Amino acid sequence: AQSVSQHNHHVILSEAASLELGCNYSYGGTVNLFWYVQYPGQHLQLLLKYFSGDPLVKGIKGFEAEFIKSKFSFNLRKPSVQWSDTAEYFCAVNLRGNEKLTFGTGTRLTIIP
Amino acid sequence: DSGVTQTPKHLITATGQRVTLRCSPRSGDLSVYWYQQSLDQGLQFLIQYYNGEERAKGNILERFSAQQFPDLHSELNLSSLELGDSALYFCASSDRVETEAFFGQGTRLTVV
């Protein structure tokens, strides 16, 4: 069955710390990969996406993610987090040509000033 | 602003009742998705419509139904509501070519 796993449920970091959130997927076929962010009380917003090409993808607000096909992973990174990065982060995957997105369970990120 | 509009923003209703949630997709987007977000189950895909036709079905209960109209707006109907249906319901839309989904602000449903 197709699935997306985010193993970190809640991550707490101090400002300026480096961040890496894990995302692994189980899909047979070519995939598109996404990271969405949900700030408290708001809707989901796209942080970055990978369709093809350079596996290192840069998104908004200093976030980046690396697609490692051999590991079925698409981890999200940021070198130095800010208090305003406090939010819930969702990894999502769909099969190329199929718009249905499957989301991971999300990782809540809390940044301590 | 994502361009996806959901109404109402908040809804409080009693068990056993029926409600309709409405979604207007971004201009030009043919695909509409419905998701349910609850504390215990996370973000769950319910159903997808593409240009008026049902395209994919997820964990949608039989008490729930949806449709997409010729003007591409969509409605999610929830009936015989139970306390456990309390959740945030998101609508998203996408252009088939881009394949990324844009989300609305959600409708917070509280069943009492």
mmCIF file of C-alpha atoms in Angstrom:
data_model
loop_
_atom_site.group_PDB
_atom_site.id
_atom_site.type_symbol
_atom_site.label_atom_id
_atom_site.label_comp_id
_atom_site.label_asym_id
_atom_site.label_seq_id
_atom_site.Cartn_x
_atom_site.Cartn_y
_atom_site.Cartn_z
ATOM 1 C CA ALA A 1 0.000 0.000 0.000
ATOM 2 C CA GLN A 2 1.134 3.513 -0.712
ATOM 3 C CA SER A 3 2.142 5.389 2.397
ATOM 4 C CA VAL A 4 4.087 8.359 3.667
ATOM 5 C CA SER A 5 5.909 8.224 6.993
ATOM 6 C CA GLN A 6 7.056 11.075 9.144
ATOM 7 C CA HIS A 7 8.748 9.558 12.149
ATOM 8 C CA ASN A 8 9.281 12.770 14.108
ATOM 9 C CA HIS A 9 5.961 13.649 15.688
ATOM 10 C CA HIS A 10 7.115 16.599 17.731
ATOM 11 C CA VAL A 11 10.439 18.378 17.467
ATOM 12 C CA ILE A 12 11.550 21.107 19.836
ATOM 13 C CA LEU A 13 14.515 23.283 18.939
ATOM 14 C CA SER A 14 16.097 26.500 20.058
ATOM 15 C CA GLU A 15 16.366 29.422 17.682
ATOM 16 C CA ALA A 16 19.358 29.211 15.337
ATOM 17 C CA ALA A 17 19.516 25.427 15.617
ATOM 18 C CA SER A 18 19.609 23.367 12.450
ATOM 19 C CA LEU A 19 16.556 21.392 11.433
ATOM 20 C CA GLU A 20 16.027 18.134 9.629
ATOM 21 C CA LEU A 21 12.613 16.499 9.410
ATOM 22 C CA GLY A 22 12.371 13.032 7.988
ATOM 23 C CA CYS A 23 9.961 11.826 5.311
ATOM 24 C CA ASN A 24 9.905 8.377 3.779
ATOM 25 C CA TYR A 25 7.454 7.054 1.261
ATOM 26 C CA SER A 26 6.396 3.702 -0.005
ATOM 27 C CA TYR A 27 5.305 3.980 -3.623
ATOM 28 C CA GLY A 28 5.836 1.965 -6.727
ATOM 29 C CA GLY A 29 6.448 4.310 -9.591
ATOM 30 C CA THR A 30 7.605 7.822 -10.325
ATOM 31 C CA VAL A 31 6.579 10.265 -7.649
ATOM 32 C CA ASN A 32 6.157 13.952 -7.043
ATOM 33 C CA LEU A 33 7.109 15.090 -3.544
ATOM 34 C CA PHE A 34 5.952 18.042 -1.485
ATOM 35 C CA TRP A 35 6.411 19.684 1.857
ATOM 36 C CA TYR A 36 3.556 21.736 3.236
ATOM 37 C CA VAL A 37 3.529 23.920 6.343
ATOM 38 C CA GLN A 38 0.569 24.771 8.524
ATOM 39 C CA TYR A 39 1.076 27.722 10.853
ATOM 40 C CA PRO A 40 -1.165 27.811 13.926
ATOM 41 C CA GLY A 41 -4.739 28.469 12.916
ATOM 42 C CA GLN A 42 -3.943 28.677 9.226
ATOM 43 C CA HIS A 43 -4.313 26.577 6.109
ATOM 44 C CA LEU A 44 -1.631 24.453 4.540
ATOM 45 C CA GLN A 45 0.880 26.272 2.401
ATOM 46 C CA LEU A 46 3.369 24.791 -0.020
ATOM 47 C CA LEU A 47 6.995 25.069 1.142
ATOM 48 C CA LEU A 48 8.623 23.286 -1.748
ATOM 49 C CA LYS A 49 8.101 20.581 -4.302
ATOM 50 C CA TYR A 50 10.096 18.096 -6.333
ATOM 51 C CA PHE A 51 8.960 16.852 -9.715
ATOM 52 C CA SER A 52 12.215 16.028 -11.498
ATOM 53 C CA GLY A 53 15.747 17.263 -12.045
ATOM 54 C CA ASP A 54 18.106 18.399 -9.291
ATOM 55 C CA PRO A 55 17.226 16.314 -6.221
ATOM 56 C CA LEU A 56 18.128 19.209 -3.927
ATOM 57 C CA VAL A 57 15.146 21.514 -3.933
ATOM 58 C CA LYS A 58 15.053 24.968 -2.444
ATOM 59 C CA GLY A 59 11.798 26.383 -1.162
ATOM 60 C CA ILE A 60 10.523 29.450 0.578
ATOM 61 C CA LYS A 61 11.758 30.836 3.892
ATOM 62 C CA GLY A 62 15.168 29.182 3.634
ATOM 63 C CA PHE A 63 13.909 25.606 3.574
ATOM 64 C CA GLU A 64 15.326 22.937 1.338
ATOM 65 C CA ALA A 65 14.752 19.243 0.810
ATOM 66 C CA GLU A 66 16.727 16.448 -0.750
ATOM 67 C CA PHE A 67 15.193 13.616 -2.706
ATOM 68 C CA ILE A 68 17.166 10.406 -2.249
ATOM 69 C CA LYS A 69 15.546 7.882 -4.527
ATOM 70 C CA SER A 70 17.500 4.898 -3.188
ATOM 71 C CA LYS A 71 16.248 5.625 0.314
ATOM 72 C CA PHE A 72 12.718 6.636 -0.684
ATOM 73 C CA SER A 73 13.273 9.765 1.346
ATOM 74 C CA PHE A 74 12.582 13.480 1.011
ATOM 75 C CA ASN A 75 13.912 15.103 4.175
ATOM 76 C CA LEU A 76 13.304 18.753 4.929
ATOM 77 C CA ARG A 77 16.163 20.902 6.187
ATOM 78 C CA LYS A 78 16.840 24.412 7.356
ATOM 79 C CA PRO A 79 20.275 25.506 8.596
ATOM 80 C CA SER A 80 19.043 27.989 11.199
ATOM 81 C CA VAL A 81 15.462 28.025 12.442
ATOM 82 C CA GLN A 82 13.543 31.010 13.723
ATOM 83 C CA TRP A 83 10.763 31.297 16.268
ATOM 84 C CA SER A 84 8.380 32.025 13.367
ATOM 85 C CA ASP A 85 9.037 28.533 11.984
ATOM 86 C CA THR A 86 6.882 27.102 14.747
ATOM 87 C CA ALA A 87 4.249 25.170 12.809
ATOM 88 C CA GLU A 88 3.211 21.739 11.662
ATOM 89 C CA TYR A 89 5.016 20.312 8.661
ATOM 90 C CA PHE A 90 3.526 17.766 6.311
ATOM 91 C CA CYS A 91 5.258 15.682 3.702
ATOM 92 C CA ALA A 92 3.069 14.641 0.778
ATOM 93 C CA VAL A 93 3.507 12.383 -2.218
ATOM 94 C CA ASN A 94 1.625 11.615 -5.367
ATOM 95 C CA LEU A 95 2.276 9.358 -8.292
ATOM 96 C CA ARG A 96 3.248 11.086 -11.506
ATOM 97 C CA GLY A 97 0.040 11.633 -13.468
ATOM 98 C CA ASN A 98 -2.213 11.133 -10.425
ATOM 99 C CA GLU A 99 -3.101 14.280 -8.553
ATOM 100 C CA LYS A 100 -4.216 12.545 -5.377
ATOM 101 C CA LEU A 101 -1.863 13.594 -2.621
ATOM 102 C CA THR A 102 -1.135 11.318 0.285
ATOM 103 C CA PHE A 103 0.066 13.109 3.385
ATOM 104 C CA GLY A 104 2.233 11.989 6.219
ATOM 105 C CA THR A 105 0.948 12.388 9.760
ATOM 106 C CA GLY A 106 2.829 15.624 10.195
ATOM 107 C CA THR A 107 5.603 16.857 12.452
ATOM 108 C CA ARG A 108 4.921 19.563 14.961
ATOM 109 C CA LEU A 109 7.893 21.904 15.231
ATOM 110 C CA THR A 110 8.235 24.130 18.261
ATOM 111 C CA ILE A 111 10.990 26.736 18.290
ATOM 112 C CA ILE A 112 12.011 28.112 21.650
ATOM 113 C CA PRO A 113 13.198 31.727 21.568
ATOM 114 C CA ASP B 1 -4.334 33.909 0.009
ATOM 115 C CA SER B 2 -4.330 30.616 -1.884
ATOM 116 C CA GLY B 3 -7.286 31.484 -4.095
ATOM 117 C CA VAL B 4 -9.343 28.598 -2.709
ATOM 118 C CA THR B 5 -12.418 29.745 -0.804
ATOM 119 C CA GLN B 6 -14.255 27.678 1.751
ATOM 120 C CA THR B 7 -17.487 28.522 3.494
ATOM 121 C CA PRO B 8 -18.459 28.608 6.235
ATOM 122 C CA LYS B 9 -15.333 29.063 8.347
ATOM 123 C CA HIS B 10 -16.970 27.653 11.454
ATOM 124 C CA LEU B 11 -19.968 25.412 11.914
ATOM 125 C CA ILE B 12 -21.502 24.150 15.129
ATOM 126 C CA THR B 13 -24.259 21.602 14.869
ATOM 127 C CA ALA B 14 -25.910 18.842 16.843
ATOM 128 C CA THR B 15 -25.476 15.108 16.482
ATOM 129 C CA GLY B 16 -27.718 13.557 13.863
ATOM 130 C CA GLN B 17 -27.830 16.686 11.763
ATOM 131 C CA ARG B 18 -26.688 17.251 8.188
ATOM 132 C CA VAL B 19 -24.393 20.005 6.958
ATOM 133 C CA THR B 20 -22.976 21.154 3.642
ATOM 134 C CA LEU B 21 -19.503 22.565 3.250
ATOM 135 C CA ARG B 22 -18.710 24.581 0.175
ATOM 136 C CA CYS B 23 -15.480 25.064 -1.747
ATOM 137 C CA SER B 24 -14.632 27.355 -4.649
ATOM 138 C CA PRO B 25 -11.370 26.304 -6.296
ATOM 139 C CA ARG B 26 -8.723 28.589 -7.743
ATOM 140 C CA SER B 27 -9.667 30.025 -11.067
ATOM 141 C CA GLY B 28 -8.924 27.470 -13.779
ATOM 142 C CA ASP B 29 -8.301 24.533 -11.459
ATOM 143 C CA LEU B 30 -10.286 21.482 -12.480
ATOM 144 C CA SER B 31 -9.383 19.227 -9.558
ATOM 145 C CA VAL B 32 -10.907 19.591 -6.125
ATOM 146 C CA TYR B 33 -9.894 17.534 -3.108
ATOM 147 C CA TRP B 34 -11.447 17.216 0.305
ATOM 148 C CA TYR B 35 -9.426 16.408 3.403
ATOM 149 C CA GLN B 36 -10.366 15.899 7.008
ATOM 150 C CA GLN B 37 -7.937 16.938 9.710
ATOM 151 C CA SER B 38 -8.496 15.705 13.221
ATOM 152 C CA LEU B 39 -6.230 15.436 16.227
ATOM 153 C CA ASP B 40 -6.271 11.676 16.359
ATOM 154 C CA GLN B 41 -6.161 10.839 12.649
ATOM 155 C CA GLY B 42 -4.123 13.636 11.138
ATOM 156 C CA LEU B 43 -4.792 14.782 7.584
ATOM 157 C CA GLN B 44 -6.952 12.234 5.801
ATOM 158 C CA PHE B 45 -7.839 12.336 2.132
ATOM 159 C CA LEU B 46 -11.574 11.999 1.598
ATOM 160 C CA ILE B 47 -12.351 12.388 -2.068
ATOM 161 C CA GLN B 48 -11.225 14.033 -5.291
ATOM 162 C CA TYR B 49 -13.220 15.406 -8.205
ATOM 163 C CA TYR B 50 -11.875 16.342 -11.583
ATOM 164 C CA ASN B 51 -14.019 18.450 -13.903
ATOM 165 C CA GLY B 52 -17.232 17.226 -12.340
ATOM 166 C CA GLU B 53 -16.348 13.552 -12.128
ATOM 167 C CA GLU B 54 -15.286 11.609 -9.060
ATOM 168 C CA ARG B 55 -11.660 10.632 -9.583
ATOM 169 C CA ALA B 56 -10.396 9.137 -6.360
ATOM 170 C CA LYS B 57 -11.871 8.086 -3.079
ATOM 171 C CA GLY B 58 -10.114 7.852 0.218
ATOM 172 C CA ASN B 59 -11.300 7.293 3.751
ATOM 173 C CA ILE B 60 -14.725 8.791 3.224
ATOM 174 C CA LEU B 61 -17.590 7.475 5.303
ATOM 175 C CA GLU B 62 -20.830 6.404 3.642
ATOM 176 C CA ARG B 63 -22.584 9.183 5.579
ATOM 177 C CA PHE B 64 -20.471 11.669 3.653
ATOM 178 C CA SER B 65 -20.868 12.568 0.012
ATOM 179 C CA ALA B 66 -19.514 15.184 -2.311
ATOM 180 C CA GLN B 67 -20.079 16.604 -5.741
ATOM 181 C CA GLN B 68 -18.489 19.064 -8.121
ATOM 182 C CA PHE B 69 -20.760 21.318 -10.096
ATOM 183 C CA PRO B 70 -20.423 22.597 -13.684
ATOM 184 C CA ASP B 71 -18.945 25.872 -12.408
ATOM 185 C CA LEU B 72 -16.328 23.673 -10.645
ATOM 186 C CA HIS B 73 -17.259 24.558 -7.101
ATOM 187 C CA SER B 74 -17.671 21.589 -4.839
ATOM 188 C CA GLU B 75 -19.790 20.683 -1.868
ATOM 189 C CA LEU B 76 -19.142 18.144 0.840
ATOM 190 C CA ASN B 77 -22.280 16.834 2.518
ATOM 191 C CA LEU B 78 -22.000 15.302 5.956
ATOM 192 C CA SER B 79 -25.084 13.598 7.374
ATOM 193 C CA SER B 80 -26.115 11.791 10.548
ATOM 194 C CA LEU B 81 -23.327 13.658 12.256
ATOM 195 C CA GLU B 82 -21.524 12.134 15.201
ATOM 196 C CA LEU B 83 -19.283 13.702 17.804
ATOM 197 C CA GLY B 84 -16.296 12.089 16.127
ATOM 198 C CA ASP B 85 -16.953 14.009 12.930
ATOM 199 C CA SER B 86 -15.755 17.167 14.626
ATOM 200 C CA ALA B 87 -12.703 18.207 12.655
ATOM 201 C CA LEU B 88 -11.223 20.719 10.291
ATOM 202 C CA TYR B 89 -12.291 20.042 6.714
ATOM 203 C CA PHE B 90 -9.992 21.341 4.030
ATOM 204 C CA CYS B 91 -10.635 21.766 0.377
ATOM 205 C CA ALA B 92 -7.767 21.982 -2.071
ATOM 206 C CA SER B 93 -7.581 22.526 -5.789
ATOM 207 C CA SER B 94 -4.995 21.931 -8.444
ATOM 208 C CA ASP B 95 -4.268 22.407 -12.066
ATOM 209 C CA ARG B 96 -3.617 18.990 -13.524
ATOM 210 C CA VAL B 97 -0.462 20.214 -15.197
ATOM 211 C CA GLU B 98 1.125 21.646 -12.069
ATOM 212 C CA THR B 99 -0.056 18.832 -9.774
ATOM 213 C CA GLU B 100 0.496 20.822 -6.608
ATOM 214 C CA ALA B 101 -2.537 21.483 -4.469
ATOM 215 C CA PHE B 102 -3.545 24.822 -3.012
ATOM 216 C CA PHE B 103 -5.517 24.682 0.176
ATOM 217 C CA GLY B 104 -8.374 26.734 1.465
ATOM 218 C CA GLN B 105 -8.618 28.048 5.017
ATOM 219 C CA GLY B 106 -10.782 25.151 6.085
ATOM 220 C CA THR B 107 -14.145 24.752 7.759
ATOM 221 C CA ARG B 108 -14.025 23.918 11.430
ATOM 222 C CA LEU B 109 -16.947 21.640 12.213
ATOM 223 C CA THR B 110 -17.960 21.099 15.798
ATOM 224 C CA VAL B 111 -20.618 18.511 16.521
ATOM 225 C CA VAL B 112 -22.201 18.832 19.958
#
